[in-house]
Amino acid sequence: TRSPQNGTIVINGNAIRTYSSVVSLRFTAEELVGGDTGVTAYYIKESPARPSASDSNWVSITPTASCDITKTHTITSNVNSGSSVNIYIWFKDVRGNISASVNDSILVSSPHIVEGVTASPRGGRNVITWYESVGASSYNIYWDTSENVTLSSNRISGYPSPYNHTDRTNGITYYYIVTAENAFGETTASSEVSATPQPDNVAPTVSDLLPSANAINVEVTTNISFKADDVGWGVDLNTLNVTVEGNSAI
C-alpha cells in the first residue's frame, strides 16, 4: 500500500506576515498509481505531531486521485507579535494510510503604531481623531488630566475615529494617547495630544450689547418720495436715519 504523495501547503498566497488570526490555506495532494483508491481526508494543525488514522479531527472529502483545496484556518497558537506560526497538514486514503506532513509558516504581527492623533475642544467635550492603523482590529484611547499619559491611565476601548469624549469639564485640560490592537498584541503609544473644552459660542442678545439696564429710545425716520414714469408709480428711499437716546452700545 502507498499513502498519498506530493502534498503542498501555502499560507496567504506566500505572504510573509499576517495581522489577522484568520488565514487562507491552499493545499494539494495526489494518490500515485498503485495507491489505495485516492485521497479521502486531510488533517490540519499547528504542531508537527503526527495524528492517528482514527483521530476525530480528520476532514473527509470525496475520494479523489488528486485534490486542490482552499480554506480558511484560525490560528490558535498562543504567540506574540514577531513570532512565526507553522501550520502542518497530512493526507489520508481510504485504507487509513497517512502521508508525510507538509508545512508552511507565517510571521504574525501587531498593528502599526497609530499616527495623526488630534484632540479638538468643544463645549463640555473633546473630539479625538487618528489615522487608520494597518492591521488594527480595534483601538484604545488612554487619557488623564495631567501630562505623560501611559497605558496604565484611564482607558476607552472599542471605538473608531473620531471619538467624542463627552461629559468633560470646561476649562480643564485633558491629555490623550491612542494605541491599536489585534489578536497578536497592542502597539506602543502614539504621540500625546491635549485639548481644553470651552463653552460653546452663544449668539449675543440685545441686552448683551448694552452696558447697563437703562431704558433707551430708538427713533427711526426716513424720507420717501413718489414719482411716476413710463411704467407706473415708483418709490425713492432717500435716507434712513436712526437716533438712539440713552446708554447704548449701538
JSON list of N, CA and C in Angstrom, two decimals, residues 99-135:
[
{"chain": "A", "resi": 99, "resn": "SER", "atom": "N", "xyz": [-0.09, 10.27, 4.82]},
{"chain": "A", "resi": 99, "resn": "SER", "atom": "CA", "xyz": [1.07, 10.83, 4.13]},
{"chain": "A", "resi": 99, "resn": "SER", "atom": "C", "xyz": [2.07, 11.42, 5.11]},
{"chain": "A", "resi": 100, "resn": "ALA", "atom": "N", "xyz": [3.24, 11.74, 4.62]},
{"chain": "A", "resi": 100, "resn": "ALA", "atom": "CA", "xyz": [4.17, 12.57, 5.39]},
{"chain": "A", "resi": 100, "resn": "ALA", "atom": "C", "xyz": [3.57, 13.96, 5.49]},
{"chain": "A", "resi": 101, "resn": "SER", "atom": "N", "xyz": [3.94, 14.69, 6.53]},
{"chain": "A", "resi": 101, "resn": "SER", "atom": "CA", "xyz": [3.39, 16.04, 6.69]},
{"chain": "A", "resi": 101, "resn": "SER", "atom": "C", "xyz": [4.08, 17.02, 5.75]},
{"chain": "A", "resi": 102, "resn": "VAL", "atom": "N", "xyz": [3.34, 18.06, 5.40]},
{"chain": "A", "resi": 102, "resn": "VAL", "atom": "CA", "xyz": [3.93, 19.23, 4.73]},
{"chain": "A", "resi": 102, "resn": "VAL", "atom": "C", "xyz": [3.53, 20.44, 5.57]},
{"chain": "A", "resi": 103, "resn": "ASN", "atom": "N", "xyz": [4.32, 21.49, 5.52]},
{"chain": "A", "resi": 103, "resn": "ASN", "atom": "CA", "xyz": [4.01, 22.66, 6.36]},
{"chain": "A", "resi": 103, "resn": "ASN", "atom": "C", "xyz": [4.48, 23.95, 5.72]},
{"chain": "A", "resi": 104, "resn": "ASP", "atom": "N", "xyz": [3.91, 25.02, 6.20]},
{"chain": "A", "resi": 104, "resn": "ASP", "atom": "CA", "xyz": [4.31, 26.37, 5.81]},
{"chain": "A", "resi": 104, "resn": "ASP", "atom": "C", "xyz": [4.25, 27.23, 7.06]},
{"chain": "A", "resi": 105, "resn": "SER", "atom": "N", "xyz": [4.93, 28.36, 7.06]},
{"chain": "A", "resi": 105, "resn": "SER", "atom": "CA", "xyz": [4.93, 29.24, 8.23]},
{"chain": "A", "resi": 105, "resn": "SER", "atom": "C", "xyz": [4.65, 30.66, 7.81]},
{"chain": "A", "resi": 106, "resn": "ILE", "atom": "N", "xyz": [4.19, 31.44, 8.78]},
{"chain": "A", "resi": 106, "resn": "ILE", "atom": "CA", "xyz": [3.92, 32.85, 8.53]},
{"chain": "A", "resi": 106, "resn": "ILE", "atom": "C", "xyz": [4.20, 33.63, 9.81]},
{"chain": "A", "resi": 107, "resn": "LEU", "atom": "N", "xyz": [4.69, 34.84, 9.65]},
{"chain": "A", "resi": 107, "resn": "LEU", "atom": "CA", "xyz": [5.00, 35.72, 10.77]},
{"chain": "A", "resi": 107, "resn": "LEU", "atom": "C", "xyz": [3.74, 36.46, 11.19]},
{"chain": "A", "resi": 108, "resn": "VAL", "atom": "N", "xyz": [3.45, 36.47, 12.50]},
{"chain": "A", "resi": 108, "resn": "VAL", "atom": "CA", "xyz": [2.28, 37.21, 12.99]},
{"chain": "A", "resi": 108, "resn": "VAL", "atom": "C", "xyz": [2.74, 38.55, 13.55]},
{"chain": "A", "resi": 109, "resn": "SER", "atom": "N", "xyz": [1.88, 39.57, 13.41]},
{"chain": "A", "resi": 109, "resn": "SER", "atom": "CA", "xyz": [2.32, 40.92, 13.76]},
{"chain": "A", "resi": 109, "resn": "SER", "atom": "C", "xyz": [1.18, 41.74, 14.36]},
{"chain": "A", "resi": 110, "resn": "SER", "atom": "N", "xyz": [1.53, 42.54, 15.36]},
{"chain": "A", "resi": 110, "resn": "SER", "atom": "CA", "xyz": [0.59, 43.54, 15.88]},
{"chain": "A", "resi": 110, "resn": "SER", "atom": "C", "xyz": [0.49, 44.68, 14.86]},
{"chain": "A", "resi": 111, "resn": "PRO", "atom": "N", "xyz": [-0.48, 45.58, 15.01]},
{"chain": "A", "resi": 111, "resn": "PRO", "atom": "CA", "xyz": [-0.65, 46.67, 14.03]},
{"chain": "A", "resi": 111, "resn": "PRO", "atom": "C", "xyz": [0.50, 47.67, 14.04]},
{"chain": "A", "resi": 112, "resn": "HIS", "atom": "N", "xyz": [0.46, 48.55, 13.05]},
{"chain": "A", "resi": 112, "resn": "HIS", "atom": "CA", "xyz": [1.39, 49.68, 13.03]},
{"chain": "A", "resi": 112, "resn": "HIS", "atom": "C", "xyz": [0.99, 50.69, 14.11]},
{"chain": "A", "resi": 113, "resn": "ILE", "atom": "N", "xyz": [1.96, 51.43, 14.62]},
{"chain": "A", "resi": 113, "resn": "ILE", "atom": "CA", "xyz": [1.69, 52.45, 15.63]},
{"chain": "A", "resi": 113, "resn": "ILE", "atom": "C", "xyz": [0.72, 53.49, 15.06]},
{"chain": "A", "resi": 114, "resn": "VAL", "atom": "N", "xyz": [-0.17, 53.99, 15.90]},
{"chain": "A", "resi": 114, "resn": "VAL", "atom": "CA", "xyz": [-1.19, 54.95, 15.45]},
{"chain": "A", "resi": 114, "resn": "VAL", "atom": "C", "xyz": [-0.56, 56.32, 15.23]},
{"chain": "A", "resi": 115, "resn": "GLU", "atom": "N", "xyz": [-0.87, 56.93, 14.09]},
{"chain": "A", "resi": 115, "resn": "GLU", "atom": "CA", "xyz": [-0.34, 58.24, 13.76]},
{"chain": "A", "resi": 115, "resn": "GLU", "atom": "C", "xyz": [-1.48, 59.21, 13.49]},
{"chain": "A", "resi": 116, "resn": "GLY", "atom": "N", "xyz": [-1.12, 60.49, 13.42]},
{"chain": "A", "resi": 116, "resn": "GLY", "atom": "CA", "xyz": [-2.09, 61.53, 13.08]},
{"chain": "A", "resi": 116, "resn": "GLY", "atom": "C", "xyz": [-3.12, 61.81, 14.16]},
{"chain": "A", "resi": 117, "resn": "VAL", "atom": "N", "xyz": [-2.78, 61.60, 15.42]},
{"chain": "A", "resi": 117, "resn": "VAL", "atom": "CA", "xyz": [-3.74, 61.80, 16.51]},
{"chain": "A", "resi": 117, "resn": "VAL", "atom": "C", "xyz": [-3.94, 63.30, 16.76]},
{"chain": "A", "resi": 118, "resn": "THR", "atom": "N", "xyz": [-5.19, 63.72, 16.87]},
{"chain": "A", "resi": 118, "resn": "THR", "atom": "CA", "xyz": [-5.51, 65.11, 17.20]},
{"chain": "A", "resi": 118, "resn": "THR", "atom": "C", "xyz": [-6.59, 65.14, 18.28]},
{"chain": "A", "resi": 119, "resn": "ALA", "atom": "N", "xyz": [-6.64, 66.24, 19.02]},
{"chain": "A", "resi": 119, "resn": "ALA", "atom": "CA", "xyz": [-7.69, 66.47, 20.02]},
{"chain": "A", "resi": 119, "resn": "ALA", "atom": "C", "xyz": [-8.22, 67.88, 19.81]},
{"chain": "A", "resi": 120, "resn": "SER", "atom": "N", "xyz": [-9.53, 68.00, 19.59]},
{"chain": "A", "resi": 120, "resn": "SER", "atom": "CA", "xyz": [-10.15, 69.30, 19.33]},
{"chain": "A", "resi": 120, "resn": "SER", "atom": "C", "xyz": [-11.19, 69.60, 20.39]},
{"chain": "A", "resi": 121, "resn": "PRO", "atom": "N", "xyz": [-11.12, 70.78, 21.02]},
{"chain": "A", "resi": 121, "resn": "PRO", "atom": "CA", "xyz": [-12.06, 71.11, 22.10]},
{"chain": "A", "resi": 121, "resn": "PRO", "atom": "C", "xyz": [-13.43, 71.52, 21.57]},
{"chain": "A", "resi": 122, "resn": "ARG", "atom": "N", "xyz": [-14.44, 71.15, 22.32]},
{"chain": "A", "resi": 122, "resn": "ARG", "atom": "CA", "xyz": [-15.82, 71.58, 22.09]},
{"chain": "A", "resi": 122, "resn": "ARG", "atom": "C", "xyz": [-16.42, 71.92, 23.46]},
{"chain": "A", "resi": 123, "resn": "GLY", "atom": "N", "xyz": [-17.66, 72.31, 23.48]},
{"chain": "A", "resi": 123, "resn": "GLY", "atom": "CA", "xyz": [-18.30, 72.61, 24.74]},
{"chain": "A", "resi": 123, "resn": "GLY", "atom": "C", "xyz": [-18.55, 71.34, 25.55]},
{"chain": "A", "resi": 124, "resn": "GLY", "atom": "N", "xyz": [-17.83, 71.18, 26.66]},
{"chain": "A", "resi": 124, "resn": "GLY", "atom": "CA", "xyz": [-18.02, 70.02, 27.52]},
{"chain": "A", "resi": 124, "resn": "GLY", "atom": "C", "xyz": [-17.53, 68.71, 26.96]},
{"chain": "A", "resi": 125, "resn": "ARG", "atom": "N", "xyz": [-16.71, 68.76, 25.93]},
{"chain": "A", "resi": 125, "resn": "ARG", "atom": "CA", "xyz": [-16.20, 67.52, 25.34]},
{"chain": "A", "resi": 125, "resn": "ARG", "atom": "C", "xyz": [-14.96, 67.82, 24.49]},
{"chain": "A", "resi": 126, "resn": "ASN", "atom": "N", "xyz": [-14.23, 66.75, 24.17]},
{"chain": "A", "resi": 126, "resn": "ASN", "atom": "CA", "xyz": [-13.12, 66.83, 23.23]},
{"chain": "A", "resi": 126, "resn": "ASN", "atom": "C", "xyz": [-13.34, 65.78, 22.13]},
{"chain": "A", "resi": 127, "resn": "VAL", "atom": "N", "xyz": [-12.96, 66.11, 20.92]},
{"chain": "A", "resi": 127, "resn": "VAL", "atom": "CA", "xyz": [-13.08, 65.18, 19.79]},
{"chain": "A", "resi": 127, "resn": "VAL", "atom": "C", "xyz": [-11.69, 64.66, 19.45]},
{"chain": "A", "resi": 128, "resn": "ILE", "atom": "N", "xyz": [-11.51, 63.34, 19.56]},
{"chain": "A", "resi": 128, "resn": "ILE", "atom": "CA", "xyz": [-10.22, 62.70, 19.30]},
{"chain": "A", "resi": 128, "resn": "ILE", "atom": "C", "xyz": [-10.27, 62.01, 17.94]},
{"chain": "A", "resi": 129, "resn": "THR", "atom": "N", "xyz": [-9.30, 62.28, 17.09]},
{"chain": "A", "resi": 129, "resn": "THR", "atom": "CA", "xyz": [-9.23, 61.64, 15.78]},
{"chain": "A", "resi": 129, "resn": "THR", "atom": "C", "xyz": [-7.85, 61.06, 15.56]},
{"chain": "A", "resi": 130, "resn": "TRP", "atom": "N", "xyz": [-7.75, 60.09, 14.64]},
{"chain": "A", "resi": 130, "resn": "TRP", "atom": "CA", "xyz": [-6.46, 59.49, 14.29]},
{"chain": "A", "resi": 130, "resn": "TRP", "atom": "C", "xyz": [-6.57, 58.80, 12.94]},
{"chain": "A", "resi": 131, "resn": "TYR", "atom": "N", "xyz": [-5.41, 58.50, 12.34]},
{"chain": "A", "resi": 131, "resn": "TYR", "atom": "CA", "xyz": [-5.38, 57.77, 11.08]},
{"chain": "A", "resi": 131, "resn": "TYR", "atom": "C", "xyz": [-5.57, 56.29, 11.34]},
{"chain": "A", "resi": 132, "resn": "GLU", "atom": "N", "xyz": [-6.17, 55.61, 10.38]},
{"chain": "A", "resi": 132, "resn": "GLU", "atom": "CA", "xyz": [-6.34, 54.16, 10.50]},
{"chain": "A", "resi": 132, "resn": "GLU", "atom": "C", "xyz": [-4.98, 53.48, 10.52]},
{"chain": "A", "resi": 133, "resn": "SER", "atom": "N", "xyz": [-4.84, 52.49, 11.38]},
{"chain": "A", "resi": 133, "resn": "SER", "atom": "CA", "xyz": [-3.57, 51.76, 11.52]},
{"chain": "A", "resi": 133, "resn": "SER", "atom": "C", "xyz": [-3.64, 50.44, 10.76]},
{"chain": "A", "resi": 134, "resn": "VAL", "atom": "N", "xyz": [-2.61, 50.16, 9.98]},
{"chain": "A", "resi": 134, "resn": "VAL", "atom": "CA", "xyz": [-2.55, 48.89, 9.24]},
{"chain": "A", "resi": 134, "resn": "VAL", "atom": "C", "xyz": [-2.54, 47.72, 10.22]},
{"chain": "A", "resi": 135, "resn": "GLY", "atom": "N", "xyz": [-3.47, 46.78, 10.02]},
{"chain": "A", "resi": 135, "resn": "GLY", "atom": "CA", "xyz": [-3.51, 45.58, 10.84]},
{"chain": "A", "resi": 135, "resn": "GLY", "atom": "C", "xyz": [-4.33, 45.69, 12.11]}
]
